[in-house]
C-alpha cells in the first residue's frame, strides 16, 4: 500500500477541527477535575463521618467504573430523566468527574505531606481555619502535587478519543469519519497517532523538568 500525501493534505482541515475539540475537552475537563478533586479532598477531611462516608462511596464508585460506561450513562440515560447536554459538554463533565476522583488522592497526599509544624505555627498565630488553609496549607500542598496533576492531564488527553463513542468529533472522531467517507484509513489514523505523540511526549518532559525544579 502506497502512502498517499494527497489524503494527508485533504484530511488536515478535519484534523485541525478535531484538535480544537480535543484541546477544549482536555482544558475544561482538567479544570473540573482539579477543582472538584480539591473539593473531594477537603470534604474527606471533615470531622463528620456523615460527610466523609457519602463522599467516599461516590468517589470509589466513579473511580472503579470505566470512563466509557460513565460517558454512555450521562449521554444516553440522563435524557430519559429530562437532563440533556450537548455531546461535548457531556464528555467534558464525564472526564472531569472521573479524573477528579484521582486528583482527590493527589491532593490528599499533598495535604498530608505538609509538615505538622506548619499546622502548629498557624495555631500558635491564632490564624482562622479558612486563613490557615488558604495561606499556609494549600499553597504548600499544591506546590508538591503539580507534577502528579500534570500526569493526569496527559492521561486525560489519551482518554479523549473515548468521546468519539458519544458522537464528539475529536481528533479520532474526525479521522474515523474521514476514513469511512474516503475509504482511506492509514493516513488519517497515522496523523492522529503522531499528533498524540507530539503533544504528550513534550508535555511529559516538561513535567519531569518541573518536578526536578519543585523538589529543590
mmCIF file of C-alpha atoms in Angstrom:
data_model
loop_
_atom_site.group_PDB
_atom_site.id
_atom_site.type_symbol
_atom_site.label_atom_id
_atom_site.label_comp_id
_atom_site.label_asym_id
_atom_site.label_seq_id
_atom_site.Cartn_x
_atom_site.Cartn_y
_atom_site.Cartn_z
ATOM 1 C CA UNK A 1 0.000 0.000 0.000
ATOM 2 C CA UNK A 2 1.369 3.393 -1.018
ATOM 3 C CA UNK A 3 1.385 6.380 1.266
ATOM 4 C CA UNK A 4 -0.970 8.987 -0.177
ATOM 5 C CA UNK A 5 0.198 12.505 0.664
ATOM 6 C CA UNK A 6 -2.853 13.973 -1.041
ATOM 7 C CA UNK A 7 -5.016 12.169 1.506
ATOM 8 C CA UNK A 8 -2.991 13.739 4.303
ATOM 9 C CA UNK A 9 -3.419 17.184 2.758
ATOM 10 C CA UNK A 10 -7.132 16.596 2.308
ATOM 11 C CA UNK A 11 -7.535 15.380 5.882
ATOM 12 C CA UNK A 12 -5.655 18.230 7.584
ATOM 13 C CA UNK A 13 -8.592 20.707 7.766
ATOM 14 C CA UNK A 14 -10.596 17.995 9.524
ATOM 15 C CA UNK A 15 -7.621 17.298 11.782
ATOM 16 C CA UNK A 16 -7.422 20.919 12.956
ATOM 17 C CA UNK A 17 -11.137 20.916 13.744
ATOM 18 C CA UNK A 18 -10.716 17.726 15.748
ATOM 19 C CA UNK A 19 -7.624 19.050 17.514
ATOM 20 C CA UNK A 20 -9.552 22.120 18.661
ATOM 21 C CA UNK A 21 -12.316 19.951 20.101
ATOM 22 C CA UNK A 22 -9.761 17.668 21.782
ATOM 23 C CA UNK A 23 -7.964 20.601 23.409
ATOM 24 C CA UNK A 24 -11.274 22.120 24.533
ATOM 25 C CA UNK A 25 -12.315 18.864 26.161
ATOM 26 C CA UNK A 26 -8.891 18.477 27.752
ATOM 27 C CA UNK A 27 -8.735 22.016 29.125
ATOM 28 C CA UNK A 28 -12.271 22.093 30.517
ATOM 29 C CA UNK A 29 -12.054 18.538 31.826
ATOM 30 C CA UNK A 30 -8.793 19.389 33.586
ATOM 31 C CA UNK A 31 -10.332 22.445 35.254
ATOM 32 C CA UNK A 32 -13.268 20.384 36.511
ATOM 33 C CA UNK A 33 -11.060 17.540 37.735
ATOM 34 C CA UNK A 34 -8.671 19.882 39.569
ATOM 35 C CA UNK A 35 -11.417 21.935 41.219
ATOM 36 C CA UNK A 36 -13.701 19.033 42.089
ATOM 37 C CA UNK A 37 -10.783 16.879 43.224
ATOM 38 C CA UNK A 38 -9.813 19.558 45.729
ATOM 39 C CA UNK A 39 -13.402 19.746 46.960
ATOM 40 C CA UNK A 40 -13.482 15.952 47.451
ATOM 41 C CA UNK A 41 -10.158 16.056 49.300
ATOM 42 C CA UNK A 42 -11.329 18.786 51.668
ATOM 43 C CA UNK A 43 -14.643 17.030 52.324
ATOM 44 C CA UNK A 44 -12.791 13.824 53.164
ATOM 45 C CA UNK A 45 -11.005 15.736 55.926
ATOM 46 C CA UNK A 46 -14.239 16.886 57.528
ATOM 47 C CA UNK A 47 -14.695 15.601 61.087
ATOM 48 C CA UNK A 48 -18.219 14.330 60.413
ATOM 49 C CA UNK A 49 -18.407 10.803 59.058
ATOM 50 C CA UNK A 50 -21.823 11.726 57.606
ATOM 51 C CA UNK A 51 -19.875 13.886 55.159
ATOM 52 C CA UNK A 52 -16.885 11.602 54.639
ATOM 53 C CA UNK A 53 -18.885 8.412 54.081
ATOM 54 C CA UNK A 54 -21.061 9.598 51.143
ATOM 55 C CA UNK A 55 -18.073 11.305 49.513
ATOM 56 C CA UNK A 56 -16.026 8.132 49.879
ATOM 57 C CA UNK A 57 -18.797 5.992 48.358
ATOM 58 C CA UNK A 58 -19.299 8.315 45.396
ATOM 59 C CA UNK A 59 -15.618 8.715 44.598
ATOM 60 C CA UNK A 60 -14.902 4.995 44.929
ATOM 61 C CA UNK A 61 -17.819 4.189 42.638
ATOM 62 C CA UNK A 62 -16.691 6.681 40.000
ATOM 63 C CA UNK A 63 -13.037 5.642 40.209
ATOM 64 C CA UNK A 64 -13.837 1.938 39.901
ATOM 65 C CA UNK A 65 -16.204 2.101 36.941
ATOM 66 C CA UNK A 66 -14.960 2.594 33.368
ATOM 67 C CA UNK A 67 -14.995 6.070 31.913
ATOM 68 C CA UNK A 68 -16.730 4.720 28.811
ATOM 69 C CA UNK A 69 -19.631 3.419 30.903
ATOM 70 C CA UNK A 70 -19.934 6.806 32.583
ATOM 71 C CA UNK A 71 -19.963 8.517 29.185
ATOM 72 C CA UNK A 72 -22.774 6.265 27.977
ATOM 73 C CA UNK A 73 -24.742 6.783 31.185
ATOM 74 C CA UNK A 74 -24.540 10.581 31.038
ATOM 75 C CA UNK A 75 -25.239 10.744 27.318
ATOM 76 C CA UNK A 76 -27.970 8.116 26.929
ATOM 77 C CA UNK A 77 -29.562 7.676 30.358
ATOM 78 C CA UNK A 78 -29.815 11.230 31.693
ATOM 79 C CA UNK A 79 -32.009 12.381 28.764
ATOM 80 C CA UNK A 80 -34.601 9.839 29.924
ATOM 81 C CA UNK A 81 -34.788 11.943 33.091
ATOM 82 C CA UNK A 82 -35.093 15.133 31.017
ATOM 83 C CA UNK A 83 -31.466 16.090 31.707
ATOM 84 C CA UNK A 84 -29.830 16.801 28.379
ATOM 85 C CA UNK A 85 -26.431 18.236 27.475
ATOM 86 C CA UNK A 86 -24.530 18.508 24.228
ATOM 87 C CA UNK A 87 -22.164 15.656 23.398
ATOM 88 C CA UNK A 88 -19.090 17.778 24.086
ATOM 89 C CA UNK A 89 -20.451 19.079 27.392
ATOM 90 C CA UNK A 90 -21.290 15.508 28.432
ATOM 91 C CA UNK A 91 -17.769 14.387 27.547
ATOM 92 C CA UNK A 92 -16.155 17.246 29.451
ATOM 93 C CA UNK A 93 -18.265 16.574 32.557
ATOM 94 C CA UNK A 94 -17.572 12.839 32.405
ATOM 95 C CA UNK A 95 -13.805 13.282 32.036
ATOM 96 C CA UNK A 96 -13.682 15.932 34.755
ATOM 97 C CA UNK A 97 -15.779 13.895 37.173
ATOM 98 C CA UNK A 98 -13.887 10.680 36.510
ATOM 99 C CA UNK A 99 -10.438 12.176 36.967
ATOM 100 C CA UNK A 100 -11.487 14.269 39.971
ATOM 101 C CA UNK A 101 -11.515 11.034 41.961
ATOM 102 C CA UNK A 102 -7.835 10.572 41.112
ATOM 103 C CA UNK A 103 -6.787 14.172 41.677
ATOM 104 C CA UNK A 104 -8.537 13.921 45.051
ATOM 105 C CA UNK A 105 -5.969 11.331 46.110
ATOM 106 C CA UNK A 106 -3.160 13.550 44.842
ATOM 107 C CA UNK A 107 -4.432 16.496 46.875
ATOM 108 C CA UNK A 108 -4.851 14.313 49.957
ATOM 109 C CA UNK A 109 -1.247 13.167 49.671
ATOM 110 C CA UNK A 110 -0.085 16.751 49.240
ATOM 111 C CA UNK A 111 -2.043 17.963 52.251
ATOM 112 C CA UNK A 112 -0.828 15.101 54.425
ATOM 113 C CA UNK A 113 2.722 15.868 53.296
ATOM 114 C CA UNK A 114 2.665 19.363 54.775
ATOM 115 C CA UNK A 115 4.833 19.255 57.924
ATOM 116 C CA UNK A 116 2.961 19.201 61.221
ATOM 117 C CA UNK A 117 4.952 22.261 62.272
ATOM 118 C CA UNK A 118 3.080 24.337 59.710
ATOM 119 C CA UNK A 119 -0.230 23.462 61.331
ATOM 120 C CA UNK A 120 1.217 24.193 64.773
ATOM 121 C CA UNK A 121 2.604 27.534 63.630
ATOM 122 C CA UNK A 122 -0.780 28.562 62.223
ATOM 123 C CA UNK A 123 -2.426 27.574 65.502
ATOM 124 C CA UNK A 124 0.176 29.495 67.509
ATOM 125 C CA UNK A 125 -0.535 32.594 65.413
ATOM 126 C CA UNK A 126 -4.270 32.139 66.034
ATOM 127 C CA UNK A 127 -4.999 32.110 62.325
ATOM 128 C CA UNK A 128 -8.634 31.414 61.429
ATOM 129 C CA UNK A 129 -9.192 27.978 59.934
ATOM 130 C CA UNK A 130 -10.000 29.379 56.499
ATOM 131 C CA UNK A 131 -6.867 31.535 56.581
ATOM 132 C CA UNK A 132 -4.777 28.550 57.645
ATOM 133 C CA UNK A 133 -5.937 26.598 54.632
ATOM 134 C CA UNK A 134 -5.667 29.350 52.023
ATOM 135 C CA UNK A 135 -2.436 30.974 53.193
ATOM 136 C CA UNK A 136 -0.453 28.138 54.754
ATOM 137 C CA UNK A 137 -1.584 24.617 53.877
ATOM 138 C CA UNK A 138 -2.948 24.687 50.346
ATOM 139 C CA UNK A 139 -0.098 26.706 48.750
ATOM 140 C CA UNK A 140 2.428 24.184 50.075
ATOM 141 C CA UNK A 141 0.271 21.166 49.215
ATOM 142 C CA UNK A 142 -0.465 22.291 45.656
ATOM 143 C CA UNK A 143 3.196 23.028 45.017
ATOM 144 C CA UNK A 144 4.014 19.443 45.922
ATOM 145 C CA UNK A 145 1.391 17.872 43.686
ATOM 146 C CA UNK A 146 1.706 19.905 40.482
ATOM 147 C CA UNK A 147 3.759 17.210 38.657
ATOM 148 C CA UNK A 148 1.276 14.485 39.626
ATOM 149 C CA UNK A 149 -1.636 16.621 38.459
ATOM 150 C CA UNK A 150 0.173 17.173 35.191
ATOM 151 C CA UNK A 151 0.476 13.424 34.707
ATOM 152 C CA UNK A 152 -3.289 13.146 34.930
ATOM 153 C CA UNK A 153 -3.665 15.837 32.285
ATOM 154 C CA UNK A 154 -1.668 13.611 29.940
ATOM 155 C CA UNK A 155 -3.869 10.665 30.904
ATOM 156 C CA UNK A 156 -6.959 12.737 30.151
ATOM 157 C CA UNK A 157 -5.516 13.626 26.755
ATOM 158 C CA UNK A 158 -5.107 9.943 25.949
ATOM 159 C CA UNK A 159 -8.688 9.254 27.048
ATOM 160 C CA UNK A 160 -10.274 11.982 24.901
ATOM 161 C CA UNK A 161 -10.706 9.548 21.958
ATOM 162 C CA UNK A 162 -13.383 7.824 24.052
ATOM 163 C CA UNK A 163 -15.585 10.856 23.378
ATOM 164 C CA UNK A 164 -15.997 9.565 19.839
ATOM 165 C CA UNK A 165 -18.330 6.950 21.345
ATOM 166 C CA UNK A 166 -20.875 9.682 22.118
ATOM 167 C CA UNK A 167 -20.535 11.375 18.695
ATOM 168 C CA UNK A 168 -17.954 14.014 19.663
ATOM 169 C CA UNK A 169 -15.763 14.735 16.642
ATOM 170 C CA UNK A 170 -12.418 14.998 18.359
ATOM 171 C CA UNK A 171 -9.222 14.112 16.502
ATOM 172 C CA UNK A 172 -10.034 10.417 16.346
ATOM 173 C CA UNK A 173 -13.666 11.108 15.528
ATOM 174 C CA UNK A 174 -12.657 13.266 12.585
ATOM 175 C CA UNK A 175 -10.192 10.606 11.424
ATOM 176 C CA UNK A 176 -12.822 7.894 11.608
ATOM 177 C CA UNK A 177 -15.397 9.983 9.751
ATOM 178 C CA UNK A 178 -12.917 10.902 7.030
ATOM 179 C CA UNK A 179 -11.771 7.282 6.689
ATOM 180 C CA UNK A 180 -15.308 5.997 6.320
ATOM 181 C CA UNK A 181 -16.155 8.607 3.721
ATOM 182 C CA UNK A 182 -12.984 8.195 1.638
ATOM 183 C CA UNK A 183 -12.046 4.578 2.418
ATOM 184 C CA UNK A 184 -8.560 5.692 3.459
ATOM 185 C CA UNK A 185 -7.572 4.673 6.970
ATOM 186 C CA UNK A 186 -3.776 4.603 7.079
ATOM 187 C CA UNK A 187 -3.060 8.300 6.540
ATOM 188 C CA UNK A 188 -5.611 9.916 8.913
ATOM 189 C CA UNK A 189 -5.019 7.417 11.721
ATOM 190 C CA UNK A 190 -1.260 7.812 11.395
ATOM 191 C CA UNK A 191 -1.605 11.588 11.565
ATOM 192 C CA UNK A 192 -3.661 11.215 14.758
ATOM 193 C CA UNK A 193 -1.100 8.886 16.335
ATOM 194 C CA UNK A 194 1.750 11.267 15.525
ATOM 195 C CA UNK A 195 -0.259 14.191 16.905
ATOM 196 C CA UNK A 196 -0.791 12.457 20.243
ATOM 197 C CA UNK A 197 2.935 11.716 20.489
ATOM 198 C CA UNK A 198 3.875 15.299 19.606
ATOM 199 C CA UNK A 199 1.582 16.595 22.349
ATOM 200 C CA UNK A 200 2.064 14.063 25.133
ATOM 201 C CA UNK A 201 5.804 13.386 24.934
ATOM 202 C CA UNK A 202 6.989 17.024 25.183
ATOM 203 C CA UNK A 203 4.419 17.514 27.957
ATOM 204 C CA UNK A 204 5.902 14.586 29.895
ATOM 205 C CA UNK A 205 9.399 16.040 29.504
ATOM 206 C CA UNK A 206 8.143 19.393 30.752
ATOM 207 C CA UNK A 207 6.580 17.722 33.792
ATOM 208 C CA UNK A 208 9.832 15.960 34.634
ATOM 209 C CA UNK A 209 11.706 19.253 34.468
ATOM 210 C CA UNK A 210 9.048 20.925 36.594
ATOM 211 C CA UNK A 211 9.224 18.129 39.160
ATOM 212 C CA UNK A 212 13.014 18.468 39.440
ATOM 213 C CA UNK A 213 12.634 22.209 39.879
ATOM 214 C CA UNK A 214 9.968 21.931 42.584
ATOM 215 C CA UNK A 215 11.845 19.380 44.689
ATOM 216 C CA UNK A 216 14.926 21.586 45.017
#
